[in-house]
PDB file of C-alpha atoms in Angstrom:
ATOM      1  CA  UNK H  19     -18.647  31.504 -53.221  1.00  0.00           C
ATOM      2  CA  UNK H  20     -16.587  32.666 -50.260  1.00  0.00           C
ATOM      3  CA  UNK H  21     -17.513  31.363 -46.833  1.00  0.00           C
ATOM      4  CA  UNK H  22     -19.058  34.317 -44.966  1.00  0.00           C
ATOM      5  CA  UNK H  23     -19.505  32.405 -41.704  1.00  0.00           C
ATOM      6  CA  UNK H  24     -18.176  34.283 -38.677  1.00  0.00           C
ATOM      7  CA  UNK H  25     -15.123  32.714 -37.024  1.00  0.00           C
ATOM      8  CA  UNK H  26     -15.808  30.727 -33.898  1.00  0.00           C
ATOM      9  CA  UNK H  27     -14.953  32.503 -30.667  1.00  0.00           C
ATOM     10  CA  UNK H  28     -11.857  31.199 -28.873  1.00  0.00           C
ATOM     11  CA  UNK H  29     -12.479  28.502 -26.309  1.00  0.00           C
ATOM     12  CA  UNK H  30     -12.595  29.812 -22.774  1.00  0.00           C
ATOM     13  CA  UNK H  31     -10.128  28.234 -20.421  1.00  0.00           C
ATOM     14  CA  UNK H  32     -11.859  26.590 -17.498  1.00  0.00           C
ATOM     15  CA  UNK H  33     -10.797  27.887 -14.094  1.00  0.00           C
ATOM     16  CA  UNK H  34      -8.326  25.652 -12.259  1.00  0.00           C
ATOM     17  CA  UNK H  35      -9.806  23.687  -9.390  1.00  0.00           C
ATOM     18  CA  UNK H  36      -8.432  24.816  -6.052  1.00  0.00           C
ATOM     19  CA  UNK H  37      -6.294  22.408  -4.077  1.00  0.00           C
ATOM     20  CA  UNK H  38      -6.460  22.096  -0.304  1.00  0.00           C
ATOM     21  CA  UNK H  39      -2.813  23.155  -0.110  1.00  0.00           C
ATOM     22  CA  UNK H  40      -3.907  26.637  -1.222  1.00  0.00           C
ATOM     23  CA  UNK H  41      -5.355  27.123   2.256  1.00  0.00           C
ATOM     24  CA  UNK H  42      -1.769  27.224   3.512  1.00  0.00           C
ATOM     25  CA  UNK H  43       0.383  28.212   0.502  1.00  0.00           C
ATOM     26  CA  UNK H  44       0.151  30.943  -2.128  1.00  0.00           C
ATOM     27  CA  UNK H  45       0.255  29.558  -5.679  1.00  0.00           C
ATOM     28  CA  UNK H  46      -0.136  31.378  -8.988  1.00  0.00           C
ATOM     29  CA  UNK H  47      -2.359  30.442 -11.943  1.00  0.00           C
ATOM     30  CA  UNK H  48       0.228  27.930 -13.208  1.00  0.00           C
ATOM     31  CA  UNK H  49       0.216  26.246  -9.772  1.00  0.00           C
ATOM     32  CA  UNK H  50       3.711  27.515  -8.968  1.00  0.00           C
ATOM     33  CA  UNK H  51       4.290  27.966  -5.252  1.00  0.00           C
ATOM     34  CA  UNK H  52       5.055  31.521  -4.187  1.00  0.00           C
ATOM     35  CA  UNK H  53       5.280  30.990  -0.434  1.00  0.00           C
ATOM     36  CA  UNK H  54       3.292  30.382   2.730  1.00  0.00           C
ATOM     37  CA  UNK H  55       0.007  32.251   3.134  1.00  0.00           C
ATOM     38  CA  UNK H  56       0.406  35.378   5.252  1.00  0.00           C
ATOM     39  CA  UNK H  57      -2.332  35.518   7.890  1.00  0.00           C
ATOM     40  CA  UNK H  58      -4.425  38.685   7.917  1.00  0.00           C
ATOM     41  CA  UNK H  59      -5.837  40.055  11.157  1.00  0.00           C
ATOM     42  CA  UNK H  60      -8.749  37.800  12.093  1.00  0.00           C
ATOM     43  CA  UNK H  61      -9.682  37.602  15.766  1.00  0.00           C
ATOM     44  CA  UNK H  62     -12.230  34.791  15.230  1.00  0.00           C
ATOM     45  CA  UNK H  63      -9.725  32.609  13.411  1.00  0.00           C
ATOM     46  CA  UNK H  64      -7.014  33.305  15.998  1.00  0.00           C
ATOM     47  CA  UNK H  65      -9.284  32.295  18.896  1.00  0.00           C
ATOM     48  CA  UNK H  66     -10.283  29.133  17.020  1.00  0.00           C
ATOM     49  CA  UNK H  67      -6.636  28.296  16.330  1.00  0.00           C
ATOM     50  CA  UNK H  68      -5.731  28.679  20.005  1.00  0.00           C
ATOM     51  CA  UNK H  69      -8.680  26.454  20.957  1.00  0.00           C
ATOM     52  CA  UNK H  70      -7.445  23.761  18.569  1.00  0.00           C
ATOM     53  CA  UNK H  71      -3.871  24.094  19.762  1.00  0.00           C
ATOM     54  CA  UNK H  72      -4.986  23.472  23.361  1.00  0.00           C
ATOM     55  CA  UNK H  73      -7.774  20.945  22.693  1.00  0.00           C
ATOM     56  CA  UNK H  74      -5.617  18.642  20.584  1.00  0.00           C
ATOM     57  CA  UNK H  75      -3.034  18.190  23.363  1.00  0.00           C
ATOM     58  CA  UNK H  76      -5.152  15.896  25.613  1.00  0.00           C
ATOM     59  CA  UNK H  77      -6.223  13.904  22.550  1.00  0.00           C
ATOM     60  CA  UNK H  78      -2.611  13.279  21.529  1.00  0.00           C
ATOM     61  CA  UNK H  79      -1.563  12.513  25.123  1.00  0.00           C
ATOM     62  CA  UNK H  80      -4.480  10.135  25.828  1.00  0.00           C
ATOM     63  CA  UNK H  81      -3.859   8.386  22.537  1.00  0.00           C
ATOM     64  CA  UNK H  82      -0.203   7.854  23.408  1.00  0.00           C
ATOM     65  CA  UNK H  83      -1.166   6.547  26.863  1.00  0.00           C
ATOM     66  CA  UNK H  84      -3.100   3.629  25.331  1.00  0.00           C
ATOM     67  CA  UNK H  85      -0.127   2.009  23.560  1.00  0.00           C
ATOM     68  CA  UNK H  86       2.535  -0.468  24.727  1.00  0.00           C
ATOM     69  CA  UNK H  87       5.477   1.686  23.683  1.00  0.00           C
ATOM     70  CA  UNK H  88       8.054  -0.930  24.686  1.00  0.00           C
ATOM     71  CA  UNK H  89       6.562  -3.336  22.140  1.00  0.00           C
ATOM     72  CA  UNK H  90       5.907  -0.646  19.552  1.00  0.00           C
ATOM     73  CA  UNK H  91       9.438   0.768  19.555  1.00  0.00           C
ATOM     74  CA  UNK H  92      11.167  -2.616  19.566  1.00  0.00           C
ATOM     75  CA  UNK H  93       8.849  -4.223  17.017  1.00  0.00           C
ATOM     76  CA  UNK H  94       8.075  -7.172  19.309  1.00  0.00           C
ATOM     77  CA  UNK H  95       4.570  -7.820  17.996  1.00  0.00           C
ATOM     78  CA  UNK H  96       2.901  -9.655  15.132  1.00  0.00           C
ATOM     79  CA  UNK H  97      -0.522  -7.950  15.085  1.00  0.00           C
ATOM     80  CA  UNK H  98      -1.229  -4.213  15.546  1.00  0.00           C
ATOM     81  CA  UNK H  99      -3.800  -4.976  18.246  1.00  0.00           C
ATOM     82  CA  UNK H 100      -1.049  -6.458  20.443  1.00  0.00           C
ATOM     83  CA  UNK H 101       0.519  -3.057  21.097  1.00  0.00           C
ATOM     84  CA  UNK H 102      -2.775  -1.450  22.164  1.00  0.00           C
ATOM     85  CA  UNK H 103      -3.781  -1.986  25.804  1.00  0.00           C
ATOM     86  CA  UNK H 104      -6.651   0.528  25.716  1.00  0.00           C
ATOM     87  CA  UNK H 105      -6.601   1.238  29.458  1.00  0.00           C
ATOM     88  CA  UNK H 106      -7.655   4.837  28.845  1.00  0.00           C
ATOM     89  CA  UNK H 107      -9.794   4.175  25.784  1.00  0.00           C
ATOM     90  CA  UNK H 108     -13.028   5.647  27.150  1.00  0.00           C
ATOM     91  CA  UNK H 109     -11.278   8.853  28.244  1.00  0.00           C
ATOM     92  CA  UNK H 110      -9.656   9.048  24.819  1.00  0.00           C
ATOM     93  CA  UNK H 111     -12.919   8.348  22.959  1.00  0.00           C
ATOM     94  CA  UNK H 112     -15.067  10.849  24.875  1.00  0.00           C
ATOM     95  CA  UNK H 113     -12.387  13.561  24.664  1.00  0.00           C
ATOM     96  CA  UNK H 114     -12.109  13.031  20.911  1.00  0.00           C
ATOM     97  CA  UNK H 115     -15.885  13.025  20.435  1.00  0.00           C
ATOM     98  CA  UNK H 116     -16.271  16.196  22.500  1.00  0.00           C
ATOM     99  CA  UNK H 117     -13.556  17.981  20.523  1.00  0.00           C
ATOM    100  CA  UNK H 118     -15.044  17.198  17.113  1.00  0.00           C
ATOM    101  CA  UNK H 119     -18.603  18.070  18.175  1.00  0.00           C
ATOM    102  CA  UNK H 120     -17.510  21.405  19.665  1.00  0.00           C
ATOM    103  CA  UNK H 121     -15.290  22.247  16.701  1.00  0.00           C
ATOM    104  CA  UNK H 122     -18.021  21.305  14.214  1.00  0.00           C
ATOM    105  CA  UNK H 123     -20.571  23.540  15.957  1.00  0.00           C
ATOM    106  CA  UNK H 124     -17.979  26.334  16.194  1.00  0.00           C
ATOM    107  CA  UNK H 125     -17.249  26.269  12.455  1.00  0.00           C
ATOM    108  CA  UNK H 126     -20.952  26.117  11.553  1.00  0.00           C
ATOM    109  CA  UNK H 127     -22.116  28.841  13.939  1.00  0.00           C
ATOM    110  CA  UNK H 128     -19.200  31.316  13.823  1.00  0.00           C
ATOM    111  CA  UNK H 129     -18.470  32.670  10.348  1.00  0.00           C
ATOM    112  CA  UNK H 130     -14.929  33.571   9.333  1.00  0.00           C
ATOM    113  CA  UNK H 131     -13.366  30.959  11.633  1.00  0.00           C
ATOM    114  CA  UNK H 132     -11.724  28.932   8.860  1.00  0.00           C
ATOM    115  CA  UNK H 133     -10.952  29.541   5.198  1.00  0.00           C
ATOM    116  CA  UNK H 134     -12.888  26.496   3.951  1.00  0.00           C
ATOM    117  CA  UNK H 135     -15.765  25.722   6.338  1.00  0.00           C
ATOM    118  CA  UNK H 136     -17.436  23.212   4.002  1.00  0.00           C
ATOM    119  CA  UNK H 137     -14.298  21.028   3.935  1.00  0.00           C
ATOM    120  CA  UNK H 138     -14.053  21.109   7.735  1.00  0.00           C
ATOM    121  CA  UNK H 139     -17.741  20.257   8.169  1.00  0.00           C
ATOM    122  CA  UNK H 140     -17.486  17.271   5.786  1.00  0.00           C
ATOM    123  CA  UNK H 141     -14.278  16.081   7.456  1.00  0.00           C
ATOM    124  CA  UNK H 142     -15.711  16.306  10.975  1.00  0.00           C
ATOM    125  CA  UNK H 143     -18.933  14.519   9.989  1.00  0.00           C
ATOM    126  CA  UNK H 144     -16.867  11.672   8.496  1.00  0.00           C
ATOM    127  CA  UNK H 145     -14.782  11.453  11.671  1.00  0.00           C
ATOM    128  CA  UNK H 146     -17.899  11.367  13.885  1.00  0.00           C
ATOM    129  CA  UNK H 147     -19.253   8.439  11.866  1.00  0.00           C
ATOM    130  CA  UNK H 148     -15.820   6.768  11.972  1.00  0.00           C
ATOM    131  CA  UNK H 149     -15.731   7.106  15.783  1.00  0.00           C
ATOM    132  CA  UNK H 150     -18.788   4.887  16.150  1.00  0.00           C
ATOM    133  CA  UNK H 151     -16.877   1.832  14.894  1.00  0.00           C
ATOM    134  CA  UNK H 152     -14.426   1.469  17.839  1.00  0.00           C
ATOM    135  CA  UNK H 153     -17.220   2.368  20.273  1.00  0.00           C
ATOM    136  CA  UNK H 154     -19.371  -0.502  18.995  1.00  0.00           C
ATOM    137  CA  UNK H 155     -16.426  -2.897  18.582  1.00  0.00           C
ATOM    138  CA  UNK H 156     -13.976  -2.248  21.401  1.00  0.00           C
ATOM    139  CA  UNK H 157     -11.436  -4.643  19.908  1.00  0.00           C
ATOM    140  CA  UNK H 158     -10.921  -2.038  17.189  1.00  0.00           C
ATOM    141  CA  UNK H 159      -9.798   0.666  19.596  1.00  0.00           C
ATOM    142  CA  UNK H 160      -6.296   0.368  18.163  1.00  0.00           C
ATOM    143  CA  UNK H 161      -7.698   1.404  14.752  1.00  0.00           C
ATOM    144  CA  UNK H 162      -8.960   4.662  16.236  1.00  0.00           C
ATOM    145  CA  UNK H 163      -5.658   5.239  18.013  1.00  0.00           C
ATOM    146  CA  UNK H 164      -3.650   4.679  14.842  1.00  0.00           C
ATOM    147  CA  UNK H 165      -5.869   7.010  12.796  1.00  0.00           C
ATOM    148  CA  UNK H 166      -5.949   9.729  15.450  1.00  0.00           C
ATOM    149  CA  UNK H 167      -2.151   9.917  15.368  1.00  0.00           C
ATOM    150  CA  UNK H 168      -2.767  12.343  12.493  1.00  0.00           C
ATOM    151  CA  UNK H 169      -3.879  14.971  15.026  1.00  0.00           C
ATOM    152  CA  UNK H 170      -0.216  15.422  15.959  1.00  0.00           C
ATOM    153  CA  UNK H 171       0.341  16.596  12.391  1.00  0.00           C
ATOM    154  CA  UNK H 172      -2.728  18.850  12.687  1.00  0.00           C
ATOM    155  CA  UNK H 173      -1.268  20.362  15.858  1.00  0.00           C
ATOM    156  CA  UNK H 174       1.983  21.243  14.084  1.00  0.00           C
ATOM    157  CA  UNK H 175       0.014  22.682  11.145  1.00  0.00           C
ATOM    158  CA  UNK H 176      -1.910  25.032  13.439  1.00  0.00           C
ATOM    159  CA  UNK H 177       1.163  25.903  15.522  1.00  0.00           C
ATOM    160  CA  UNK H 178       3.078  26.786  12.376  1.00  0.00           C
ATOM    161  CA  UNK H 179       0.254  29.098  11.278  1.00  0.00           C
ATOM    162  CA  UNK H 180       0.131  30.808  14.689  1.00  0.00           C
ATOM    163  CA  UNK H 181       3.902  31.292  14.958  1.00  0.00           C
ATOM    164  CA  UNK H 182       4.398  32.329  11.323  1.00  0.00           C
ATOM    165  CA  UNK H 183       1.590  34.788  10.611  1.00  0.00           C
ATOM    166  CA  UNK H 184       3.794  36.702   8.170  1.00  0.00           C
ATOM    167  CA  UNK H 185       4.161  33.639   5.921  1.00  0.00           C
ATOM    168  CA  UNK H 186       7.976  33.745   6.049  1.00  0.00           C
ATOM    169  CA  UNK H 187      10.231  31.072   4.627  1.00  0.00           C
ATOM    170  CA  UNK H 188      10.752  28.953   7.788  1.00  0.00           C
ATOM    171  CA  UNK H 189      14.321  28.105   6.820  1.00  0.00           C
ATOM    172  CA  UNK H 190      15.286  31.609   5.766  1.00  0.00           C
ATOM    173  CA  UNK H 191      16.142  34.679   7.810  1.00  0.00           C
ATOM    174  CA  UNK H 192      13.457  35.640  10.332  1.00  0.00           C
ATOM    175  CA  UNK H 193      14.751  39.196  10.610  1.00  0.00           C
ATOM    176  CA  UNK H 194      13.120  41.426  13.174  1.00  0.00           C
ATOM    177  CA  UNK H 195      11.032  38.577  14.617  1.00  0.00           C
ATOM    178  CA  UNK H 196      13.993  37.568  16.737  1.00  0.00           C
ATOM    179  CA  UNK H 197      15.918  34.345  17.336  1.00  0.00           C
ATOM    180  CA  UNK H 198      13.327  32.669  19.580  1.00  0.00           C
ATOM    181  CA  UNK H 199      10.524  33.302  17.084  1.00  0.00           C
ATOM    182  CA  UNK H 200      12.744  31.902  14.354  1.00  0.00           C
ATOM    183  CA  UNK H 201      13.344  28.722  16.363  1.00  0.00           C
ATOM    184  CA  UNK H 202       9.594  28.273  16.910  1.00  0.00           C
ATOM    185  CA  UNK H 203       8.877  28.710  13.200  1.00  0.00           C
ATOM    186  CA  UNK H 204      11.608  26.240  12.208  1.00  0.00           C
ATOM    187  CA  UNK H 205      10.645  23.675  14.872  1.00  0.00           C
ATOM    188  CA  UNK H 206       6.962  23.672  13.996  1.00  0.00           C
ATOM    189  CA  UNK H 207       7.724  23.504  10.260  1.00  0.00           C
ATOM    190  CA  UNK H 208      10.084  20.547  10.734  1.00  0.00           C
ATOM    191  CA  UNK H 209       7.515  18.849  12.987  1.00  0.00           C
ATOM    192  CA  UNK H 210       4.812  19.438  10.397  1.00  0.00           C
ATOM    193  CA  UNK H 211       6.759  17.934   7.479  1.00  0.00           C
ATOM    194  CA  UNK H 212       8.139  14.984   9.486  1.00  0.00           C
ATOM    195  CA  UNK H 213       4.730  14.005  10.885  1.00  0.00           C
ATOM    196  CA  UNK H 214       3.093  14.553   7.476  1.00  0.00           C
ATOM    197  CA  UNK H 215       5.448  12.005   5.894  1.00  0.00           C
ATOM    198  CA  UNK H 216       5.465   9.478   8.758  1.00  0.00           C
ATOM    199  CA  UNK H 217       1.732   9.577   9.511  1.00  0.00           C
ATOM    200  CA  UNK H 218      -0.069  10.581   6.329  1.00  0.00           C
ATOM    201  CA  UNK H 219       2.226   8.941   3.765  1.00  0.00           C
ATOM    202  CA  UNK H 220       3.591   5.938   5.711  1.00  0.00           C
ATOM    203  CA  UNK H 221       1.178   5.017   8.513  1.00  0.00           C
ATOM    204  CA  UNK H 222      -2.131   5.720   6.733  1.00  0.00           C
ATOM    205  CA  UNK H 223      -1.398   3.556   3.648  1.00  0.00           C
ATOM    206  CA  UNK H 224       0.004   0.832   5.942  1.00  0.00           C
ATOM    207  CA  UNK H 225      -3.313   0.720   7.839  1.00  0.00           C
ATOM    208  CA  UNK H 226      -5.423  -0.130   4.774  1.00  0.00           C
ATOM    209  CA  UNK H 227      -4.563  -3.860   4.712  1.00  0.00           C
ATOM    210  CA  UNK H 228      -5.035  -4.466   8.489  1.00  0.00           C
ATOM    211  CA  UNK H 229      -8.377  -2.621   8.326  1.00  0.00           C
ATOM    212  CA  UNK H 230      -9.483  -4.797   5.415  1.00  0.00           C
ATOM    213  CA  UNK H 231      -8.442  -7.908   7.351  1.00  0.00           C
ATOM    214  CA  UNK H 232     -10.381  -6.775  10.428  1.00  0.00           C
ATOM    215  CA  UNK H 233     -13.472  -6.201   8.288  1.00  0.00           C
ATOM    216  CA  UNK H 234     -13.187  -9.605   6.585  1.00  0.00           C
ATOM    217  CA  UNK H 235     -12.687 -11.440   9.891  1.00  0.00           C
ATOM    218  CA  UNK H 236     -15.672  -9.761  11.538  1.00  0.00           C
ATOM    219  CA  UNK H 237     -17.788 -10.165   8.399  1.00  0.00           C
ATOM    220  CA  UNK H 238     -17.251 -13.946   8.558  1.00  0.00           C
ATOM    221  CA  UNK H 239     -18.214 -13.966  12.237  1.00  0.00           C
ATOM    222  CA  UNK H 240     -21.365 -11.913  11.527  1.00  0.00           C
ATOM    223  CA  UNK H 241     -22.273 -13.848   8.401  1.00  0.00           C
ATOM    224  CA  UNK H 242     -22.501 -10.720   6.254  1.00  0.00           C
ATOM    225  CA  UNK H 243     -20.095  -8.327   4.565  1.00  0.00           C
ATOM    226  CA  UNK H 244     -22.522  -5.439   5.115  1.00  0.00           C
ATOM    227  CA  UNK H 245     -21.735  -4.261   8.633  1.00  0.00           C
ATOM    228  CA  UNK H 246     -20.477  -1.130  10.451  1.00  0.00           C
ATOM    229  CA  UNK H 247     -16.843  -2.286  10.334  1.00  0.00           C
ATOM    230  CA  UNK H 248     -16.891  -1.788   6.538  1.00  0.00           C
ATOM    231  CA  UNK H 249     -16.685   1.938   7.276  1.00  0.00           C
ATOM    232  CA  UNK H 250     -13.064   1.526   8.443  1.00  0.00           C
ATOM    233  CA  UNK H 251     -11.386   0.273   5.223  1.00  0.00           C
ATOM    234  CA  UNK H 252     -13.599   2.445   2.985  1.00  0.00           C
ATOM    235  CA  UNK H 253     -12.801   5.665   4.850  1.00  0.00           C
ATOM    236  CA  UNK H 254      -9.147   4.685   5.289  1.00  0.00           C
ATOM    237  CA  UNK H 255      -8.682   4.187   1.553  1.00  0.00           C
ATOM    238  CA  UNK H 256     -10.403   7.524   0.848  1.00  0.00           C
ATOM    239  CA  UNK H 257      -8.309   9.416   3.423  1.00  0.00           C
ATOM    240  CA  UNK H 258      -5.103   7.799   2.170  1.00  0.00           C
ATOM    241  CA  UNK H 259      -5.945   8.825  -1.406  1.00  0.00           C
ATOM    242  CA  UNK H 260      -6.562  12.414  -0.266  1.00  0.00           C
ATOM    243  CA  UNK H 261      -3.259  12.503   1.645  1.00  0.00           C
ATOM    244  CA  UNK H 262      -1.392  11.291  -1.443  1.00  0.00           C
ATOM    245  CA  UNK H 263      -3.175  13.822  -3.680  1.00  0.00           C
ATOM    246  CA  UNK H 264      -2.389  16.730  -1.350  1.00  0.00           C
ATOM    247  CA  UNK H 265       1.233  15.581  -1.123  1.00  0.00           C
ATOM    248  CA  UNK H 266       1.540  15.382  -4.915  1.00  0.00           C
ATOM    249  CA  UNK H 267      -0.026  18.862  -5.200  1.00  0.00           C
ATOM    250  CA  UNK H 268       2.509  20.192  -2.717  1.00  0.00           C
ATOM    251  CA  UNK H 269       5.460  18.550  -4.491  1.00  0.00           C
ATOM    252  CA  UNK H 270       4.261  19.666  -7.937  1.00  0.00           C
ATOM    253  CA  UNK H 271       3.843  23.239  -6.751  1.00  0.00           C
ATOM    254  CA  UNK H 272       7.285  23.301  -5.122  1.00  0.00           C
ATOM    255  CA  UNK H 273       8.944  21.830  -8.232  1.00  0.00           C
ATOM    256  CA  UNK H 274       7.301  24.465 -10.431  1.00  0.00           C
ATOM    257  CA  UNK H 275       8.557  27.135  -8.040  1.00  0.00           C
ATOM    258  CA  UNK H 276      12.123  25.814  -8.229  1.00  0.00           C
ATOM    259  CA  UNK H 277      11.887  25.501 -12.006  1.00  0.00           C
ATOM    260  CA  UNK H 278      10.772  29.103 -12.357  1.00  0.00           C
ATOM    261  CA  UNK H 279      13.621  30.312 -10.164  1.00  0.00           C
ATOM    262  CA  UNK H 280      16.080  28.610 -12.557  1.00  0.00           C
ATOM    263  CA  UNK H 281      14.416  30.142 -15.595  1.00  0.00           C
ATOM    264  CA  UNK H 282      12.815  26.839 -16.661  1.00  0.00           C
TER     265      UNK H 282
END
């Protein structure tokens, strides 16, 4: 007797999970990069971007002012804490806290400010918890300074978005935008990629071991491994993993784009 059972319907392909890089780059369904995201007219987002561009400057400057640059640049130190004098730590800490609180409230209360508000809210809440560690343990101020170096990369990311609203190839012809606009686009793009590599892919992984050592040393002094300092290595490992994932997503997308252009 012939089998009269109806054929099974074809399996539906699950939608691809979005990567964070898609907030800044256009990619197709095969995750091939098409180009930078062109910014549509959005007054709320533009005002928020300008706020960030200005607010991050004192954070970066105050951070830099707390380091012994003569020791840092010559490598004349054995422990990271030796190159941190922390003279302006309280100014740096309060400025950083104020920025993240204001920006968090801004994103929550003003819709349309950012493309992915949930990601920003989660990130800022993590940072606000993270900030309590150096406040409670002032000897760990250098940990905050090292981590907050990433805001230089954030500044270049925002500057690149402001200067390149059309989503042009930064290293191609800028056409009617003019020579000065082309220089700004190229400079901010170079700054973004250089600081991404040096801070997110070199500095952040390098901080994991010193943070673990700080936690172990203070855990022995406190007599327990469950203490606020544990937040530092846990969050640092998580942030480092995210930076590596986003970098791999970016590389994979660019390689697919190059492959497609060669007919591969």
